[in-house]
PDB file of C-alpha atoms in Angstrom:
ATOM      1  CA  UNK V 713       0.000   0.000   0.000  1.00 44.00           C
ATOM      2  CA  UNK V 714       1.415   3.566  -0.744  1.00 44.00           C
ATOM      3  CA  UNK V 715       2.236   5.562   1.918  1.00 44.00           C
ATOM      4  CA  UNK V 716       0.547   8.461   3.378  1.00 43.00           C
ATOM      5  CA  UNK V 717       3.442  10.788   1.912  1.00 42.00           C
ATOM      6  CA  UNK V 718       3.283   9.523  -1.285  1.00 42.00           C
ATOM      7  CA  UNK V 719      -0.420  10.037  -1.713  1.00 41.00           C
ATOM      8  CA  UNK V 720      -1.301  13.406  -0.012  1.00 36.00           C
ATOM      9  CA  UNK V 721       0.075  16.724  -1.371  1.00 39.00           C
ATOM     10  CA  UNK V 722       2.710  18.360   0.638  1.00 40.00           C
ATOM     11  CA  UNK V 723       2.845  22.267   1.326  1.00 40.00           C
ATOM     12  CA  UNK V 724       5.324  22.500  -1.299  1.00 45.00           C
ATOM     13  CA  UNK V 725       3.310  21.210  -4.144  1.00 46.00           C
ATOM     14  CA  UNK V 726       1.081  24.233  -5.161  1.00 48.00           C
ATOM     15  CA  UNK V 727       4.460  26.176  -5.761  1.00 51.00           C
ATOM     16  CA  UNK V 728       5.276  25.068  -8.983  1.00 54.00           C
ATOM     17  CA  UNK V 729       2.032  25.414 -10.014  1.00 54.00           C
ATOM     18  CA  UNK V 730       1.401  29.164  -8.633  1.00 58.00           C
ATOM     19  CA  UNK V 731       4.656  29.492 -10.352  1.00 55.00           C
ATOM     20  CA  UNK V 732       3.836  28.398 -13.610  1.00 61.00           C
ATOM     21  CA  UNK V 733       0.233  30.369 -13.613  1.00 68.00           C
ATOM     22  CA  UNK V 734       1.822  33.393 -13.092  1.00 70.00           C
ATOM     23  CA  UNK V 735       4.356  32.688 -16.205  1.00 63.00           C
ATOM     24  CA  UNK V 736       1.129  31.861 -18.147  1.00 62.00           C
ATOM     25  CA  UNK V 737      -0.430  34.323 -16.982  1.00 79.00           C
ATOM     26  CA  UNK V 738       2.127  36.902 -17.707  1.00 79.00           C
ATOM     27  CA  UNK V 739       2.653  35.442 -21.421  1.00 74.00           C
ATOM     28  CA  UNK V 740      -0.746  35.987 -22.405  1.00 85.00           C
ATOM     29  CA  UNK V 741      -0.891  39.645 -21.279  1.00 88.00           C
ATOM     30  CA  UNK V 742       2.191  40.057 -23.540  1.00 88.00           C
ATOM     31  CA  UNK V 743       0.564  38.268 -26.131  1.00 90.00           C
ATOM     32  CA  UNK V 744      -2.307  40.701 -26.355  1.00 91.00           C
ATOM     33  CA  UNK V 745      -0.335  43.558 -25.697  1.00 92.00           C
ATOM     34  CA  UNK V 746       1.615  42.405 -28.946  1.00 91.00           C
ATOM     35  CA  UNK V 747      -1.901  41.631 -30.709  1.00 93.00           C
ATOM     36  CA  UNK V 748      -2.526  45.612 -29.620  1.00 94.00           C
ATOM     37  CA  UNK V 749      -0.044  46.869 -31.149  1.00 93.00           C
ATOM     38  CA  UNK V 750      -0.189  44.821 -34.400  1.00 93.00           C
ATOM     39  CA  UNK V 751      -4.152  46.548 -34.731  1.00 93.00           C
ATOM     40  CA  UNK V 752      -2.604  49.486 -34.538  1.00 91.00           C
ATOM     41  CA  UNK V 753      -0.244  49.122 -37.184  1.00 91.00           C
ATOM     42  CA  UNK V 754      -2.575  47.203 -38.987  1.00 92.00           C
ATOM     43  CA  UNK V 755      -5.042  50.136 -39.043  1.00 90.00           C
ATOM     44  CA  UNK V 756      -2.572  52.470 -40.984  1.00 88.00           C
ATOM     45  CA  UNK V 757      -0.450  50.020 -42.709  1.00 89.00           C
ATOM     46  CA  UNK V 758      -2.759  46.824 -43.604  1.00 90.00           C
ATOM     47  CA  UNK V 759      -2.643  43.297 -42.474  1.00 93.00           C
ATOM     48  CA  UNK V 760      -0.026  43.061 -45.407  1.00 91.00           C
ATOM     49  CA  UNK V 761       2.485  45.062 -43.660  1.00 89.00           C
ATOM     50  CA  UNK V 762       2.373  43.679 -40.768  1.00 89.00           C
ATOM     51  CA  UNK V 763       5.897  41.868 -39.506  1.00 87.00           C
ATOM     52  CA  UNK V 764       7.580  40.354 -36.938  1.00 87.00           C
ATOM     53  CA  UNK V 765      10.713  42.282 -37.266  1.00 87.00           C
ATOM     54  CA  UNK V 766       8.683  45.904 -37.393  1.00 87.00           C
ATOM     55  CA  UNK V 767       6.234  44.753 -34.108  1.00 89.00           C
ATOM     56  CA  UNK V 768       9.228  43.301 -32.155  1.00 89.00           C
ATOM     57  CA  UNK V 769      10.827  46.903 -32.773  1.00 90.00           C
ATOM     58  CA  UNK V 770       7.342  48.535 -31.993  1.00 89.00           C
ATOM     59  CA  UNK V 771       7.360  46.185 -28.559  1.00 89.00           C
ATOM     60  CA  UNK V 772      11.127  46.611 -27.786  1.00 90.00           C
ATOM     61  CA  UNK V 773      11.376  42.949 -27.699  1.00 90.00           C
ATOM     62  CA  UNK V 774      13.640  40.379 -29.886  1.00 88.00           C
ATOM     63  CA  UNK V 775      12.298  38.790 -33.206  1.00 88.00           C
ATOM     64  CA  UNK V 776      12.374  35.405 -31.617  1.00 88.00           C
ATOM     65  CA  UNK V 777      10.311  36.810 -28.589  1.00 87.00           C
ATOM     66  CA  UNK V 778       7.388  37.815 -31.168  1.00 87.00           C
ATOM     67  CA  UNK V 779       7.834  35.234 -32.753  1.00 85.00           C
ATOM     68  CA  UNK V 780       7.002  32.586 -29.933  1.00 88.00           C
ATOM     69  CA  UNK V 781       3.704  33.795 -29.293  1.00 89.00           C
ATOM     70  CA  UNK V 782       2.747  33.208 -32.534  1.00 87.00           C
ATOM     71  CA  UNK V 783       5.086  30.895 -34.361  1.00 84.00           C
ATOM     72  CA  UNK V 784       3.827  32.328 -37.687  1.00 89.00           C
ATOM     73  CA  UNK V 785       3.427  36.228 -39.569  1.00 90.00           C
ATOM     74  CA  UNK V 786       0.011  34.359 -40.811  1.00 93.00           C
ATOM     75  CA  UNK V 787      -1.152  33.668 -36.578  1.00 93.00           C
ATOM     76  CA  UNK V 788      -0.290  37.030 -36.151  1.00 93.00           C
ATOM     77  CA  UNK V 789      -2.881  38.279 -38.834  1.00 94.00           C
ATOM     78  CA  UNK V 790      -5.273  35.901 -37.836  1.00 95.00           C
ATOM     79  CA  UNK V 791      -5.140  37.375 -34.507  1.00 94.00           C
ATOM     80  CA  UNK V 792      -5.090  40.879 -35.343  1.00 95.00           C
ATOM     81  CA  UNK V 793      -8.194  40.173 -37.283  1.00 96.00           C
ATOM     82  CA  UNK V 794     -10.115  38.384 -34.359  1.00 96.00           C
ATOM     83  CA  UNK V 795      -8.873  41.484 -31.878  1.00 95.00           C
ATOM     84  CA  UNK V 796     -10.729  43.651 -34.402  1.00 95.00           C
ATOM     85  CA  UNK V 797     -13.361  41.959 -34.616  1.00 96.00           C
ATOM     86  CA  UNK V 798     -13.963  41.862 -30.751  1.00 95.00           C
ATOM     87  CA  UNK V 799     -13.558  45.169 -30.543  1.00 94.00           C
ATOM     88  CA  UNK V 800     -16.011  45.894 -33.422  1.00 95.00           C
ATOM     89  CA  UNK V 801     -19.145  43.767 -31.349  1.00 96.00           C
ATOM     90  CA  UNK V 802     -18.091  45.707 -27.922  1.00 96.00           C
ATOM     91  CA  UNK V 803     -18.470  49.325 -30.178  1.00 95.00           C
ATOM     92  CA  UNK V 804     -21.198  48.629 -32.326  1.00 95.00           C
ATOM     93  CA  UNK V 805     -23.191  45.504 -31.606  1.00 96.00           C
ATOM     94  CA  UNK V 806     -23.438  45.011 -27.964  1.00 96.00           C
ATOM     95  CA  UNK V 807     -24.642  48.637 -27.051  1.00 97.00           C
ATOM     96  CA  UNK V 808     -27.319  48.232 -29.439  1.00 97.00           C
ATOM     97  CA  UNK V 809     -28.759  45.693 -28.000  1.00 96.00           C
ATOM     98  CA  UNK V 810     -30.550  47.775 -24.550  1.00 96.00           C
ATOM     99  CA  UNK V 811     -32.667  48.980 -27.691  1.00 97.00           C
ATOM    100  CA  UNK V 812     -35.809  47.547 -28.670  1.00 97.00           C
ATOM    101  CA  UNK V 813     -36.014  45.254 -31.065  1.00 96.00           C
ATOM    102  CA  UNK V 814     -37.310  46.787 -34.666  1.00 96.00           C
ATOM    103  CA  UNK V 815     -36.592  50.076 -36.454  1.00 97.00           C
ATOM    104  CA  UNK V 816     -35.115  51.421 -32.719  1.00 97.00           C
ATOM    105  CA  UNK V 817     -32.492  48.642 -32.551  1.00 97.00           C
ATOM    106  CA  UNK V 818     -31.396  48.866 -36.281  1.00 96.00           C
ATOM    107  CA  UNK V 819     -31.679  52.629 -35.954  1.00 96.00           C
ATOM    108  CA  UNK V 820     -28.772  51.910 -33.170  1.00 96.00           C
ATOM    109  CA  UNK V 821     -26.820  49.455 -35.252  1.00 96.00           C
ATOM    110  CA  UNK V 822     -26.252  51.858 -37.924  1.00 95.00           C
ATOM    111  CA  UNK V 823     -25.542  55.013 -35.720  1.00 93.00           C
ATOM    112  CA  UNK V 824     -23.041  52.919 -33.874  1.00 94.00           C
ATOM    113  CA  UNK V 825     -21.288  51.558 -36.795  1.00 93.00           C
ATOM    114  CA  UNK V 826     -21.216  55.171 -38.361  1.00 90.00           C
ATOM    115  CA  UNK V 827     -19.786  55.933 -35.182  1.00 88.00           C
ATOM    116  CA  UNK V 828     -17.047  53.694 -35.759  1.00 90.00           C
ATOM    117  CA  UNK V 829     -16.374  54.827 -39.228  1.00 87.00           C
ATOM    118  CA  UNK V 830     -15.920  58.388 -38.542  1.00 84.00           C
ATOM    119  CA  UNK V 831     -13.431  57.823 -36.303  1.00 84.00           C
ATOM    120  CA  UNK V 832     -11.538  54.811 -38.705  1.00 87.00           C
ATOM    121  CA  UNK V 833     -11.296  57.557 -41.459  1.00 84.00           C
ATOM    122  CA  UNK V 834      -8.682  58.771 -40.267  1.00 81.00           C
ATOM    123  CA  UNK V 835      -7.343  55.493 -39.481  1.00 82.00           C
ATOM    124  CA  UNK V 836      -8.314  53.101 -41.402  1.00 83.00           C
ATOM    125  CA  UNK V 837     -10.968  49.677 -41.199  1.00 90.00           C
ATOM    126  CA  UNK V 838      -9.793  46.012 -41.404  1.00 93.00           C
ATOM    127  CA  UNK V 839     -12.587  45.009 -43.112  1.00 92.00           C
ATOM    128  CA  UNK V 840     -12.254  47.391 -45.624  1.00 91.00           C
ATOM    129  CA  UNK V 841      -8.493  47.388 -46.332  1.00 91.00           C
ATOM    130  CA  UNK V 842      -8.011  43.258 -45.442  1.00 92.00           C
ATOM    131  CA  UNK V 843     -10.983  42.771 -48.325  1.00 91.00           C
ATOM    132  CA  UNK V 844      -8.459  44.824 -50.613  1.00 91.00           C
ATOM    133  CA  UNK V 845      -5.599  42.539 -49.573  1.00 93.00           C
ATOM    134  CA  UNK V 846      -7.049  39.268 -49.428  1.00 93.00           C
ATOM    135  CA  UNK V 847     -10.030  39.777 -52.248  1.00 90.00           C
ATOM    136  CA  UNK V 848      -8.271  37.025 -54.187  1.00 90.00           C
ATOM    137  CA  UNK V 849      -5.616  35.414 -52.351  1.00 92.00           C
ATOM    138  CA  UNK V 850      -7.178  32.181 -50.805  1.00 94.00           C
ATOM    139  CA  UNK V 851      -6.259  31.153 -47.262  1.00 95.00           C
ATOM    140  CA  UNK V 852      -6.648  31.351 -43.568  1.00 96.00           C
ATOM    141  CA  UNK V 853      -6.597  35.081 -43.407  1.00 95.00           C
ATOM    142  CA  UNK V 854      -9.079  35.643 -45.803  1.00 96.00           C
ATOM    143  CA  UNK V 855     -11.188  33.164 -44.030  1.00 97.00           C
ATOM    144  CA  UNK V 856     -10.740  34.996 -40.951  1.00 96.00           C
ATOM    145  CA  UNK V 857     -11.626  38.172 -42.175  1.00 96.00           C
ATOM    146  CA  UNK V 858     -14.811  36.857 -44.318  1.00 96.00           C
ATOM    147  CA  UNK V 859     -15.827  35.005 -41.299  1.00 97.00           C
ATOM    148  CA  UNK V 860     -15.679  38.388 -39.371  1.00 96.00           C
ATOM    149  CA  UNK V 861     -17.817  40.379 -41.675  1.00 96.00           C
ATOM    150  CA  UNK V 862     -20.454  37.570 -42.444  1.00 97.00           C
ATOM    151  CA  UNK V 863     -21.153  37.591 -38.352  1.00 96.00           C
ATOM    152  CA  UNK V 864     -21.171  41.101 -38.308  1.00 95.00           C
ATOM    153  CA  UNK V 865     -23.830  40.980 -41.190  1.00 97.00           C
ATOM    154  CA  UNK V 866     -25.623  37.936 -39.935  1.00 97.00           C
ATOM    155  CA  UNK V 867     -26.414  40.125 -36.936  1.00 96.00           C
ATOM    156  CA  UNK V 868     -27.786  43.203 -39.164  1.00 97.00           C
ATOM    157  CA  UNK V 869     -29.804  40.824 -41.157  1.00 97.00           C
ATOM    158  CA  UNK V 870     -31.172  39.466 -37.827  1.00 97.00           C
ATOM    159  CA  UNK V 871     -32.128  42.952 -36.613  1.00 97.00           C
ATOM    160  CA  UNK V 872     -33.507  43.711 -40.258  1.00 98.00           C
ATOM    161  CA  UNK V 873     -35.940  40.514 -39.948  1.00 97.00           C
ATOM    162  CA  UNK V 874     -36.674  41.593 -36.184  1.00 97.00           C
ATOM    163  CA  UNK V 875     -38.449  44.597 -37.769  1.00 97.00           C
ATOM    164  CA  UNK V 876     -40.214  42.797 -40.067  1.00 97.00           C
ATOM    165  CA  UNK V 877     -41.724  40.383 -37.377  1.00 96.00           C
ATOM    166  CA  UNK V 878     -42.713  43.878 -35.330  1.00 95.00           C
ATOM    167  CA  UNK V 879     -44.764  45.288 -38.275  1.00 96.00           C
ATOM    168  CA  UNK V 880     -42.198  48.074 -38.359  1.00 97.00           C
ATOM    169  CA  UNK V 881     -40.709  47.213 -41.846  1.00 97.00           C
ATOM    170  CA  UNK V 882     -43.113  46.006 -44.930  1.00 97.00           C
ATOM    171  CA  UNK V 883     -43.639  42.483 -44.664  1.00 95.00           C
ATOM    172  CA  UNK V 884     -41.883  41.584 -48.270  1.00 96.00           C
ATOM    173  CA  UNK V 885     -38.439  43.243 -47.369  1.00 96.00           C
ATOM    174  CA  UNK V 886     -35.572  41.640 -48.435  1.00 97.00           C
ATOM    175  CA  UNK V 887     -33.422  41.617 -46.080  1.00 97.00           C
ATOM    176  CA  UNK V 888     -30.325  40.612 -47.897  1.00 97.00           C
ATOM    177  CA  UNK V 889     -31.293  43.640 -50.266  1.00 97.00           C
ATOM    178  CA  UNK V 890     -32.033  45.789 -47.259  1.00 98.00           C
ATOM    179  CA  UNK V 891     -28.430  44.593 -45.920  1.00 98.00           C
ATOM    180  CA  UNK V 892     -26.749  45.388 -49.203  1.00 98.00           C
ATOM    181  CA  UNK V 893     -27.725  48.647 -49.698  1.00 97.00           C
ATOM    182  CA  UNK V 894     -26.868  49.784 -45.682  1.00 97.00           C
ATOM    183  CA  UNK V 895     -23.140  48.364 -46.066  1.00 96.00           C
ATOM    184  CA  UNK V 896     -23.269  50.218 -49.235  1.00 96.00           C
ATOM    185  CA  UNK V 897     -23.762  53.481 -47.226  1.00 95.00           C
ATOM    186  CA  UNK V 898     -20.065  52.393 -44.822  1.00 94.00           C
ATOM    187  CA  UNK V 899     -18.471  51.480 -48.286  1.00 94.00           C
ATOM    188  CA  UNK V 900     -19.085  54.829 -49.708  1.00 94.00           C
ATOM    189  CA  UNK V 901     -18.248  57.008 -46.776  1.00 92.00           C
ATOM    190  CA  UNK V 902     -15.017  55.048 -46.765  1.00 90.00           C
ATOM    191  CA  UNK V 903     -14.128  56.114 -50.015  1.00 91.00           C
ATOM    192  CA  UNK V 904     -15.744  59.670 -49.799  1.00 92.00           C
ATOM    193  CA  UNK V 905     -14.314  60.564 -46.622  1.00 90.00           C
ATOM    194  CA  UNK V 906     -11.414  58.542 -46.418  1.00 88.00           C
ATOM    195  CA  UNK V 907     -10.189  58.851 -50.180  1.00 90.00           C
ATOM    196  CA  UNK V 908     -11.542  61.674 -51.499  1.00 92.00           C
ATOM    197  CA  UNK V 909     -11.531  63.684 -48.581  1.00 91.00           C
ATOM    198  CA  UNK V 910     -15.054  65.370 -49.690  1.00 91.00           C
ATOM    199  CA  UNK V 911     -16.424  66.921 -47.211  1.00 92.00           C
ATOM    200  CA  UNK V 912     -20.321  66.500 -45.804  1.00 92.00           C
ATOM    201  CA  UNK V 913     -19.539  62.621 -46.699  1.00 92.00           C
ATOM    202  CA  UNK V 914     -21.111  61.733 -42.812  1.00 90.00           C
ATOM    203  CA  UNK V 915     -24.265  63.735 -43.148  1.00 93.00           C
ATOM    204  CA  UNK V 916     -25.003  62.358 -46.710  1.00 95.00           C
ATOM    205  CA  UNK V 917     -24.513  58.685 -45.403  1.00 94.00           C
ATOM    206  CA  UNK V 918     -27.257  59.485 -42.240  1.00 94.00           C
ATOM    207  CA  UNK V 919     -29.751  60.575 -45.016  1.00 96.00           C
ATOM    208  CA  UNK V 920     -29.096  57.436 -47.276  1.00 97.00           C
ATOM    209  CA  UNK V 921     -29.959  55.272 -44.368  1.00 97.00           C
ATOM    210  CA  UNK V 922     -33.049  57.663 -43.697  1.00 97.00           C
ATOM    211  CA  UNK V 923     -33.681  57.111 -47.352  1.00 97.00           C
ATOM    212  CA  UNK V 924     -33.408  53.064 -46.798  1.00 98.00           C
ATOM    213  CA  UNK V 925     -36.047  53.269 -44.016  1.00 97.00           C
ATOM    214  CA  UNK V 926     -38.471  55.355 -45.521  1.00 96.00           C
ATOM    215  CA  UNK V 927     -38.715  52.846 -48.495  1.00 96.00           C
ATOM    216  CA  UNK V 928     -38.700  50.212 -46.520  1.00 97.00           C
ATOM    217  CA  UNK V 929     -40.634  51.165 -43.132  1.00 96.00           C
ATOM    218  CA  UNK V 930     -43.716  49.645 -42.557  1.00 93.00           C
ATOM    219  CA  UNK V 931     -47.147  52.545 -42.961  1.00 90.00           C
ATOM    220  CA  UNK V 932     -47.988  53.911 -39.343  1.00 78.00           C
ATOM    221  CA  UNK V 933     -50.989  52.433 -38.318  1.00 71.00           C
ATOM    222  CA  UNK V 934     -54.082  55.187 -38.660  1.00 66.00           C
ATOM    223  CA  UNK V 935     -54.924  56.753 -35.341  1.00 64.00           C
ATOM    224  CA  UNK V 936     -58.294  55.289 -33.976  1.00 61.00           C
ATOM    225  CA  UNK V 937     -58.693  52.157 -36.800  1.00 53.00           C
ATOM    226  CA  UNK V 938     -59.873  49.134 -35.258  1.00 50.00           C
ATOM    227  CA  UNK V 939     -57.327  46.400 -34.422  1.00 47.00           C
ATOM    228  CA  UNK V 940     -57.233  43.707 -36.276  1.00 47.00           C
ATOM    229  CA  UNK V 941     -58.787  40.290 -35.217  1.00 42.00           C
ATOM    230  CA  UNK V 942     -57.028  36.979 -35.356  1.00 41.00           C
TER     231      UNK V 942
END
């Protein structure tokens, strides 16, 4: 039979293992402080010009350093674009959500992702620029970032179809059409604002999505009309 001291834990065991949290622990706060710093770059510069040798100098830290958080310049993307992404759903999506659902909700959507924009044109948007890079160059990066923006729409064509279901939008909306033309509106203060440098670009994307609505919304119902019996 084992022994008593072989079985149960002495006072020394934890150590190693307090030990060895706080080294984890420690790694992964430089590992997103790295993954910062690469969004930041990435912002101005693109996913494409992103490298180990430029962020190591950015972090004061050795090549090799970088380079064992992530083992590859392709993780690193990967990771910039999923730190982007995050940071896209706590701006835009998740403070939408103490709306209502309907026209309130999508109303909030929009205003937060114009938001967003205005303050990315003088930056620069990940979506935007990564579809640029990676339009036609196959991979995991691409996936990434297509996986990114099809969540990020899945959840406006969600809030679209919410409307519909609360009588607030006509009941034959197409969503995906509805969808296409609002991303239209970001595309085109991108390259108004961001491009062309024209100014008024903001104000003339608010009324395009007041445009969108007004074709779209639902007729009020006529003050004193009998409801309607199921």
């Amino acid at each position: 039979m084992p022994s008593a001291s072989s079985t149960i834990p002495t006072a020394r065991t934890p150590r190693p293992r307090a030990a060895g949290s706080r080294a984890l622990q420690k790694g992964q706060q430089t590992k997103a402080a790295i993954v910062e710093a690469a969004l930041g770059l990435a912002t101005h510069i693109g996913l494409e010009g992103l490298s180990i040798g430029a962020l190591a100098e950015l972090m004061g830290m050795s090549k090799s350093g970088v380079f064992a958080h992530f083992g590859s310049r392709e993780e690193l993307q990967i990771s910039v674009v999923r730190e982007y992404h995050h940071c896209f759903e706590q701006e835009v999506f998740y403070p939408a959500l103490s709306a209502p659902r309907g026209v309130a909700r999508l109303r909030a959507l929009f205003a937060n992702w114009m938001q967003r924009t205005s303050v990315e044109i003088d930056s620069g948007c990940i979506y935007i620029s990564g579809a640029v890079e990676f339009d036609d160059r196959p991979g995991p990066v691409r996936d990434a970032l297509a996986e990114s923006v099809m969540t990020w729409h899945s959840a406006m064509r969600r809030a679209i179809v919410q409307a519909k279901e609360c009588g607030e939008l006509l009941a034959d909306v197409n969503e995906d059409q509805m969808l296409f033309e609002i991303h239209g509106l970001i595309l085109a203060l991108h390259y108004e604002a961001r491009f062309l440098k024209n100014p008024g670009s903001l104000g003339r994307a608010l009324t395009g999505f007041d445009n969108i609505l007004a074709r779209f919304s639902a007729p009020a119902p006529t003050p004193g009309a009998s409801a309607t019996h199921k």
